[in-house]
XYZ file of C-alpha atoms in Angstrom:
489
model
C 0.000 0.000 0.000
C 1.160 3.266 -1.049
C 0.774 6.351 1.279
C -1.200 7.975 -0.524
C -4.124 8.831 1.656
C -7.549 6.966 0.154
C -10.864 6.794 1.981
C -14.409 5.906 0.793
C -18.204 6.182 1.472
C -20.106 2.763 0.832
C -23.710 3.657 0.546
C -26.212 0.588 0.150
C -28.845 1.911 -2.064
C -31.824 0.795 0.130
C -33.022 3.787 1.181
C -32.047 7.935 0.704
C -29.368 10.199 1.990
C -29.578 9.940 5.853
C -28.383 12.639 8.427
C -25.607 10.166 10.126
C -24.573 8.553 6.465
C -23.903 12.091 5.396
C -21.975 13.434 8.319
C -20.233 9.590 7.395
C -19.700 10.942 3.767
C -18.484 14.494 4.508
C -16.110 13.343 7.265
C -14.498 11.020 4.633
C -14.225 13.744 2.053
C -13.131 16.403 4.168
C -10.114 14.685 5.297
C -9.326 13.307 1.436
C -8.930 16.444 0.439
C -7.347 18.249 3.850
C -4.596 15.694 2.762
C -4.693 16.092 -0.809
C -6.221 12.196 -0.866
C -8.720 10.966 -2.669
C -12.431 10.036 -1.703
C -14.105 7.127 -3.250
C -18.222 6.191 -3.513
C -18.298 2.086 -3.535
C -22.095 1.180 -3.653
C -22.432 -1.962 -1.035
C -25.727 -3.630 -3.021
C -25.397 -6.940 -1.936
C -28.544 -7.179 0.267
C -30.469 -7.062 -2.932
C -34.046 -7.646 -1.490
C -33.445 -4.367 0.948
C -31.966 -2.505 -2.297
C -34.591 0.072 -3.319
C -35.091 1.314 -7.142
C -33.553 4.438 -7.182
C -31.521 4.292 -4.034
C -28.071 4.785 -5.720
C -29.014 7.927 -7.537
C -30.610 8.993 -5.213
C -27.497 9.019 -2.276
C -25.404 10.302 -5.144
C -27.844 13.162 -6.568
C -28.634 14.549 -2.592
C -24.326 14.151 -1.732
C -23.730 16.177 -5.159
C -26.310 18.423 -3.810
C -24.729 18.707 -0.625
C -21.264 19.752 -2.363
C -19.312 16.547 -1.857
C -17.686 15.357 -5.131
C -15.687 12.304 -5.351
C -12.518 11.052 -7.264
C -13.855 7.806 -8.498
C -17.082 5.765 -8.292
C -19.630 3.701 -10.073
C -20.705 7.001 -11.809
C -17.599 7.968 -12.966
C -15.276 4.759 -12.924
C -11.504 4.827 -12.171
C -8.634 2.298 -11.543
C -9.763 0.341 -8.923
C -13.351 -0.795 -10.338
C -16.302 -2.085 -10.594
C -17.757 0.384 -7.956
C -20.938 -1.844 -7.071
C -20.014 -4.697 -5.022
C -22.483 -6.839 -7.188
C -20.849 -6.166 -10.238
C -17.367 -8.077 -8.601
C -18.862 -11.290 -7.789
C -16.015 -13.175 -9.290
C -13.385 -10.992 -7.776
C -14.600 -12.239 -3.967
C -14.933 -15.736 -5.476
C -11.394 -15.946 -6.226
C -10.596 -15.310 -2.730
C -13.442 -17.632 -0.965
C -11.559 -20.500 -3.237
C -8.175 -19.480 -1.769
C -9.602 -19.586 1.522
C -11.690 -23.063 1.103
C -8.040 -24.832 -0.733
C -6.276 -23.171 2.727
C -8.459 -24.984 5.008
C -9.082 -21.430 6.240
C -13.084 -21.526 5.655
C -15.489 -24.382 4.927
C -18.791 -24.951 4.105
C -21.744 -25.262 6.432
C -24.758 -26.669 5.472
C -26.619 -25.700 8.538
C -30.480 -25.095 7.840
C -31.457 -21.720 9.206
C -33.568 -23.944 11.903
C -30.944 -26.050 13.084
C -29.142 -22.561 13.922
C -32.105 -21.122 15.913
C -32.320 -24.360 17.879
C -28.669 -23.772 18.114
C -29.201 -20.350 19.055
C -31.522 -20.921 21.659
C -30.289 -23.521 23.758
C -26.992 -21.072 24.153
C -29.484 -18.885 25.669
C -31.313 -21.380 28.037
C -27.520 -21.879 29.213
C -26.921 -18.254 29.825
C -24.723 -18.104 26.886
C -24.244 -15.608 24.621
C -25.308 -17.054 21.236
C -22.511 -18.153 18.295
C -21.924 -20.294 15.872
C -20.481 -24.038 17.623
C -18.288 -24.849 14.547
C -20.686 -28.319 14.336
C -20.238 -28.370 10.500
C -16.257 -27.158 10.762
C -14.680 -30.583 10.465
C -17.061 -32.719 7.531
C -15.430 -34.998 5.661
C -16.358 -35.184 2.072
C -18.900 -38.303 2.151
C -20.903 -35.939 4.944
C -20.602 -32.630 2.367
C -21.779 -35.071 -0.256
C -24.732 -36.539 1.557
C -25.666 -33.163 2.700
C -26.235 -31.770 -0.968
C -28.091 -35.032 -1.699
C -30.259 -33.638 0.633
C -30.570 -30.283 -1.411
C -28.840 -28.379 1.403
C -26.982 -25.230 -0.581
C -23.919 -24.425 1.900
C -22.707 -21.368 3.194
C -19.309 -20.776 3.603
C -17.493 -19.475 6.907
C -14.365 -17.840 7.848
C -12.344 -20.041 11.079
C -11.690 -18.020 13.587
C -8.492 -18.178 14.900
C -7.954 -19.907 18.723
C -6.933 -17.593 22.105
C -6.366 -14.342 19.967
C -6.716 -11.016 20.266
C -7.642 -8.194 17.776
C -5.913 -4.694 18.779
C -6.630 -1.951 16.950
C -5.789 1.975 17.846
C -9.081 3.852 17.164
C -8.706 7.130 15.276
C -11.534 8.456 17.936
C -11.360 6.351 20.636
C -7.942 4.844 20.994
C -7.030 1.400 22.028
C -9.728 -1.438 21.268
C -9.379 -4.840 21.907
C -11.700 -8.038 20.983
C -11.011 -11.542 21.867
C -11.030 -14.072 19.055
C -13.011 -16.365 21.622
C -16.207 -14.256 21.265
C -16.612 -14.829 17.869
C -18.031 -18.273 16.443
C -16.715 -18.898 12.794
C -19.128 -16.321 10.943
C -20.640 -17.051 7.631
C -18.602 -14.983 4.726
C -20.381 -16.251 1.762
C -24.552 -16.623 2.074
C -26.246 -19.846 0.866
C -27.402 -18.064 -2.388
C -23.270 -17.231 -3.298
C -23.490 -13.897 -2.302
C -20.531 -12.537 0.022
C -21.583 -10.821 3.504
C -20.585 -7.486 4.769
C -17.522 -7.793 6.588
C -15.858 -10.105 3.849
C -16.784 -8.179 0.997
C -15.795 -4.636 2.418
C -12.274 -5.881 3.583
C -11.850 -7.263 0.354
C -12.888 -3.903 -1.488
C -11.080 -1.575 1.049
C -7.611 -4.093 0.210
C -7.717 -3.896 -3.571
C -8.988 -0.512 -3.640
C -6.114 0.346 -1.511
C -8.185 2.244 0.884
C -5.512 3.421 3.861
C -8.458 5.124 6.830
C -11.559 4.103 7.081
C -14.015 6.775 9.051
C -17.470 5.046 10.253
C -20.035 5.482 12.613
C -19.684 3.694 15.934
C -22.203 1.322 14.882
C -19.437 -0.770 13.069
C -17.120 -1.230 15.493
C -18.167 -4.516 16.446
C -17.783 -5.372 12.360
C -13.574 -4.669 12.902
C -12.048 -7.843 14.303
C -14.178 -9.684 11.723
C -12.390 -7.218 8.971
C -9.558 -7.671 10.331
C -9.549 -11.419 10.218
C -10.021 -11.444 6.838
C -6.612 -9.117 6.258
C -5.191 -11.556 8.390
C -6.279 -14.610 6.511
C -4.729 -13.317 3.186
C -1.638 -11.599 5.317
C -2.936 -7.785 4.093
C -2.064 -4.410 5.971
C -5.127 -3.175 7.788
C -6.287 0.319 7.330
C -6.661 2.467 9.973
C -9.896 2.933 11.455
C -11.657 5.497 12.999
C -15.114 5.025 14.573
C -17.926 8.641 14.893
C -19.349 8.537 17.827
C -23.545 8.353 17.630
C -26.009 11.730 17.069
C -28.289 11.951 19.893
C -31.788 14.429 19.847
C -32.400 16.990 21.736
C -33.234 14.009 24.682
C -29.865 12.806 24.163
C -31.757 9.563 22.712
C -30.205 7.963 19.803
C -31.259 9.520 16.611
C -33.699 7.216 15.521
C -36.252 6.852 12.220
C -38.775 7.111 14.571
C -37.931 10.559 15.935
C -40.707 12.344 13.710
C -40.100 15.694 15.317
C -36.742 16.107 13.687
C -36.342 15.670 9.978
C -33.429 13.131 8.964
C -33.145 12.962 5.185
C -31.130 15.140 2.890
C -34.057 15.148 0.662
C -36.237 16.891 3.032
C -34.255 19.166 3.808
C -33.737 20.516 0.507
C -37.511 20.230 -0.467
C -38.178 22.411 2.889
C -35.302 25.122 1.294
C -32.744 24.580 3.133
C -29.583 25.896 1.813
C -26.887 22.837 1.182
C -23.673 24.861 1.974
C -25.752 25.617 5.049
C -26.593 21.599 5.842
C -22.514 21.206 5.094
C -21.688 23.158 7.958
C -24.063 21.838 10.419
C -23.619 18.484 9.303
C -19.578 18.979 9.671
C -20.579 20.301 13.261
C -21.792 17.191 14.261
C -19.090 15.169 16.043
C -16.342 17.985 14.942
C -14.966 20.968 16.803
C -12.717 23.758 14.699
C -10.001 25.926 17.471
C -12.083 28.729 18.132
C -15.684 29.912 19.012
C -16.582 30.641 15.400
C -18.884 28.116 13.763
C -19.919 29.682 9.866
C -17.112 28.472 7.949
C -16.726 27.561 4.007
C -16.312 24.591 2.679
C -12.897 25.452 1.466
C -12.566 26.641 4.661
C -13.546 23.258 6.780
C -10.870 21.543 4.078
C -8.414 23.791 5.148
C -8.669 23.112 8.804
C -10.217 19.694 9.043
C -8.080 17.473 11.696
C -9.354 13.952 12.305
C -7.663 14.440 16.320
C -10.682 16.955 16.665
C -13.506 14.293 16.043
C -15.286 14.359 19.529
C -15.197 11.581 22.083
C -18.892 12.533 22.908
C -21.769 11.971 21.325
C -23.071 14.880 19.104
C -26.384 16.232 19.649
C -28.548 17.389 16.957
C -30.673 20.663 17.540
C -33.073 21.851 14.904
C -33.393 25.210 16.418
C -29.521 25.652 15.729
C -29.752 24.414 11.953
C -32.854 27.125 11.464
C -30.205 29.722 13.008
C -27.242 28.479 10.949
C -29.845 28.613 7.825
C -31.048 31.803 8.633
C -27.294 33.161 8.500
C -26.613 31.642 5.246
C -30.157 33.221 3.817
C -28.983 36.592 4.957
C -25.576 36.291 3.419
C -26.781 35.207 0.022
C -27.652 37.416 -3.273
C -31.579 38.277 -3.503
C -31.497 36.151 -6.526
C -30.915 32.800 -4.592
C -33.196 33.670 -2.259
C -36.098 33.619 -4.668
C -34.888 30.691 -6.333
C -35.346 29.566 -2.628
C -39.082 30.955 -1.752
C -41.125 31.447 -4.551
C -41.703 27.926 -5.576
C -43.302 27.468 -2.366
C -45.555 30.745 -2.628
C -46.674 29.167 -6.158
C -46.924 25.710 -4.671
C -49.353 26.570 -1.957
C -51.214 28.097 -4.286
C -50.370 31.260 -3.267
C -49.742 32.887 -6.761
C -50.036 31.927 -10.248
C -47.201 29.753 -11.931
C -46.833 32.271 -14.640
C -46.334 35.107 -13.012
C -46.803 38.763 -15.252
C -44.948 41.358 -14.674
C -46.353 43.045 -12.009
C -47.497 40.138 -10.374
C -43.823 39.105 -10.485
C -42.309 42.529 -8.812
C -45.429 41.949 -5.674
C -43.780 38.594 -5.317
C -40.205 39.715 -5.205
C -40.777 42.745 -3.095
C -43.070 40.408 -0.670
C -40.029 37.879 -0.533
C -38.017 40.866 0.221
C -39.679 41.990 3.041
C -38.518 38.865 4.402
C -35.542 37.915 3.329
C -33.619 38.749 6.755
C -35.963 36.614 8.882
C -36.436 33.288 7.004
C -35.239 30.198 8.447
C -35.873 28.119 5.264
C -37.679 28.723 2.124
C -40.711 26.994 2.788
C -41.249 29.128 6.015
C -42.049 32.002 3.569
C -45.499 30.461 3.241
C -46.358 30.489 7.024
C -44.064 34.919 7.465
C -47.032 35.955 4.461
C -49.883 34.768 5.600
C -51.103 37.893 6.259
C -51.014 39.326 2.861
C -53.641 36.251 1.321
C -56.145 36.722 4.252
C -59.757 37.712 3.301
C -60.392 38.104 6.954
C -58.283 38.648 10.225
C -58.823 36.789 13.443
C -57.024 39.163 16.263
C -55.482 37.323 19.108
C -55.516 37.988 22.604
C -52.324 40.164 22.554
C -53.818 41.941 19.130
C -57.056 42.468 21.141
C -55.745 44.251 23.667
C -53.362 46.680 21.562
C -56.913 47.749 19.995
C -58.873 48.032 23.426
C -56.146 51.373 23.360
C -58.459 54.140 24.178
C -56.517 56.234 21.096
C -57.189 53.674 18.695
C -60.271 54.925 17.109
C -58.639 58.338 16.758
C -55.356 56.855 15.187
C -56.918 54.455 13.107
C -60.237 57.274 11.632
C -57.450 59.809 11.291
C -54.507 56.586 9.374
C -57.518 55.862 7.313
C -58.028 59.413 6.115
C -54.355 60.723 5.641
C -54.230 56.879 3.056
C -57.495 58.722 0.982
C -55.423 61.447 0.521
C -52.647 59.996 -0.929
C -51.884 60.682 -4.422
C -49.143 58.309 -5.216
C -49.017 54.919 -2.716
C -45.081 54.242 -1.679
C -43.529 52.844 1.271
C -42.190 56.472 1.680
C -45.139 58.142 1.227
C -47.313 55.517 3.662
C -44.826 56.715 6.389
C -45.143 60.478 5.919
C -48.762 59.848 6.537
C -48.027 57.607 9.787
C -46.138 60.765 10.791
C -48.875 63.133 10.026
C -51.163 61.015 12.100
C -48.794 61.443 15.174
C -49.335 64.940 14.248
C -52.383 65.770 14.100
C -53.367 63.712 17.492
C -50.244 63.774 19.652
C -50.168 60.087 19.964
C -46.399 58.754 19.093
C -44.477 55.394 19.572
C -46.622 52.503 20.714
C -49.826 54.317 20.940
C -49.514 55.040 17.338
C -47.831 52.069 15.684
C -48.945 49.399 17.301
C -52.684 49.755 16.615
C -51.929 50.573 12.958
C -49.998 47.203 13.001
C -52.490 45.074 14.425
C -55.339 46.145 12.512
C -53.849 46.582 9.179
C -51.515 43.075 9.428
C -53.305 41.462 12.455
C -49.843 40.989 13.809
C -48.069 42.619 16.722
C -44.570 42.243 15.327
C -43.735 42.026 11.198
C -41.948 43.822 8.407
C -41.403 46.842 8.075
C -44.919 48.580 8.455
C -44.986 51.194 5.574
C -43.781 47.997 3.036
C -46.436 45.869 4.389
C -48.898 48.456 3.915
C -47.624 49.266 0.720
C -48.053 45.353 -0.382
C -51.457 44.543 1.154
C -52.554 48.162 -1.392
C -54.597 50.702 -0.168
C -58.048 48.930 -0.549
C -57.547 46.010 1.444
C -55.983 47.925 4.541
C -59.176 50.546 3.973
C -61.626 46.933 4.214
C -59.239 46.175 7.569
C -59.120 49.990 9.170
C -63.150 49.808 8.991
C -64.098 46.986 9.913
C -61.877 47.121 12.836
C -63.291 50.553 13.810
C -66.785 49.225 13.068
C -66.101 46.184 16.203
C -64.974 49.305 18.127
C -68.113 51.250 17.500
C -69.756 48.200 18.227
């Protein structure tokens, strides 16, 4: 193995872009190219009945989308292929007959019941279950007799005697498993398909992948790797193991935790921004020196160090990735903000998909009203409510703004200095506001917050003089009177 520095992201395309494979991904790339390495996708498709159609495009589209790109892959090929693990069947076959002529594995033509009752008479004993090695030592008549039978073998890996596996954890340090927990494990299925662990130290060998970076989850999967470099009397890689994302109940995150949204996908669909996702995502298990946390991704390359992966779980807060969004939104040109929102105006039926031109500049100067406070694009729906209401419902809080004993004064005089008005602007709208303070002496609260509430319904918005501007004159002359008819009333 060269030292070259090579590290890869094996999706399995059963299901889409997930929160933890991501941070998985990212991790992987970030520290390819800190080191001027490359990153490799390998799609791990061997547990074809789990496989879902349109799995691999859609990890690759959402990771693309994310701004990860990768040096070789099923997509794009390169030296080391095939990418897809089913597409090097004969590859791992070459290496399951070296083993078998060795006398390293052997087949087992164990029916899946005969292992359960295996299973569960370990666990009458108060043992924890493995495979007994029952089938380890056939002679040929019994292999023979078994296939009469119709039994189709699988094929499993010995396990060498009183050993131990060391290996020194990127993350965590020194780890240690003893050979004795481990029955001989199964390395090629009874349909000739290779498991996990046997395939994926094969790959990581020829591919000459030198770190791997994986969730914690897999830890457990490393002795069995490392058996099979062993076996063939290959270099290890060295290993590094993220520690789990918790939610907010420093649970595991978990498929189940509908409150917080774990798929790349959704996250774009909701308008999320992906450089945004990048840096929260990076966040996640990862500290930079420093307070600062909004960084590039050239940046994060720059300064990515492997020693700074945390010991401690990371802890995934929503409210933090609407904040992180919300800085990104601010930061980026009008144009992409758009791009952003108005899809999900038109969506929600909202406005028109072909927008004319005037209906077009409403839209963009309603957008821009809010493009300081968005969290995400979707949210735009929710902020402009107020301008696609036929009707206001006032609160409790709105209610007792207009209970003001100046309201009917401020709001009969607002409504008169609008008739007046010869040319409607934002500008203009505020003279008037002034004029009102004017004429009755009322000022601050007294005077804005009653034009507020009953010409938006809210107590706190945009800038009052655009929103009036936006709602137009008529439908915030419908609002003034019928909110000074109630008072009347």
């Amino acid at each position: 193995m060269n030292n070259e520095v090579r590290v890869r992201y094996a999706p399995s395309p059963t299901g889409h872009l997930h929160i933890g494979n991501a941070r998985t991904a990212l991790f992987n790339y970030l520290y390819a190219r800190h080191l001027n390495g490359k990153f490799i996708i390998r799609v791990e498709d061997t547990d074809e009945k789990r496989n879902v159609e349109g799995g691999e495009k859609s990890q690759l589209d959402y990771l693309k989308w994310l701004g990860i790109e990768w040096d070789e892959g099923a997509d794009i090929g390169g030296e080391y292929g095939p990418y897809r693990q089913m597409e090097r069947l004969d590859i791992y076959q070459e290496y399951v007959d070296d083993l078998l002529e060795r006398d390293l594995a052997y087949k087992c033509y164990m029916t899946a019941e005969e292992l359960e009752e295996e299973r569960e008479e370990q666990r009458s004993k108060g043992q924890v279950p493995k495979y007994s090695g029952a089938h380890a030592n056939l002679t040929q008549e019994q292999c023979e007799q078994f296939e009469a039978e119709g039994r189709e073998p699988s094929i499993r890996l010995r396990v060498p005697k009183d050993h131990t596996y060391r290996f020194n954890d990127i993350v965590r340090g020194d780890i240690s498993f003893d050979a004795s927990d481990f029955g001989d494990w199964v390395i090629v299925k009874k349909n000739g398909t290779p498991t996990y662990n046997f395939a994926v130290a094969i790959d990581d060998q020829l591919m000459g992948i030198s770190h791997v970076l994986r969730g914690e989850e897999h830890i457990s999967n490393t002795p069995k790797q490392m058996m099979v470099y062993e076996a063939f009397g290959w270099e290890p890689p060295k290993f590094g193991h993220m520690t789990l994302i918790l939610n907010e109940n420093r649970k595991k995150l978990s498929k189940r935790d509908e409150h917080i949204l774990q798929f790349i996908e959704q996250y774009k669909n909701l308008g999320y921004l992906p450089e945004a996702l990048f840096n929260f995502i990076t966040l996640l298990g990862w500290s930079p020196v420093g307070e600062e946390e909004i960084f590039t991704k050239d940046q994060f390359i720059e300064m990515f160090d492997p020693d700074r992966l945390s010991t401690s779980p990371a802890v995934f807060d929503p409210a933090k990735l609407k904040w992180m969004n919300n800085q990104y939104i601010k930061a980026a040109d009008f144009d992409q903000v758009v791009d952003l929102t108005l899809p999900h105006l038109i969506q929600a039926g909202r406005l028109p998909e072909d927008l004319d031109g005037e209906e077009r500049k409403w839209a963009l100067e309603l957008i821009s009203l809010y493009h300081e406070q968005l969290s995400y694009g979707s949210e735009i729906v929710e902020l402009t409510e107020l301008f696609f209401k036929q009707e206001i419902e006032y609160d409790s809080e709105a209610m007792e703004v207009l209970d003001g004993e100046q309201v009917p004064e401020v709001l009969s005089t607002f409504k008169q200095k609008l008739a007046e008005l010869e040319e409607v602007t934002p500008q203009n709208i505020k003279a008037q506001i002034k004029a009102v303070q004017k004429e009755t002496g009322h000022k601050g609260k007294k005077l804005f917050m009653p034009i507020r509430v009953a010409t938006t319904g809210q107590t706190h918005g945009p800038e009052l003089p655009d929103a009036i501007h936006l709602l137009g004159i008529d439908t915030v002359t419908v609002r003034l009177n019928d909110v000074l008819n109630k008072l009347e009333g």
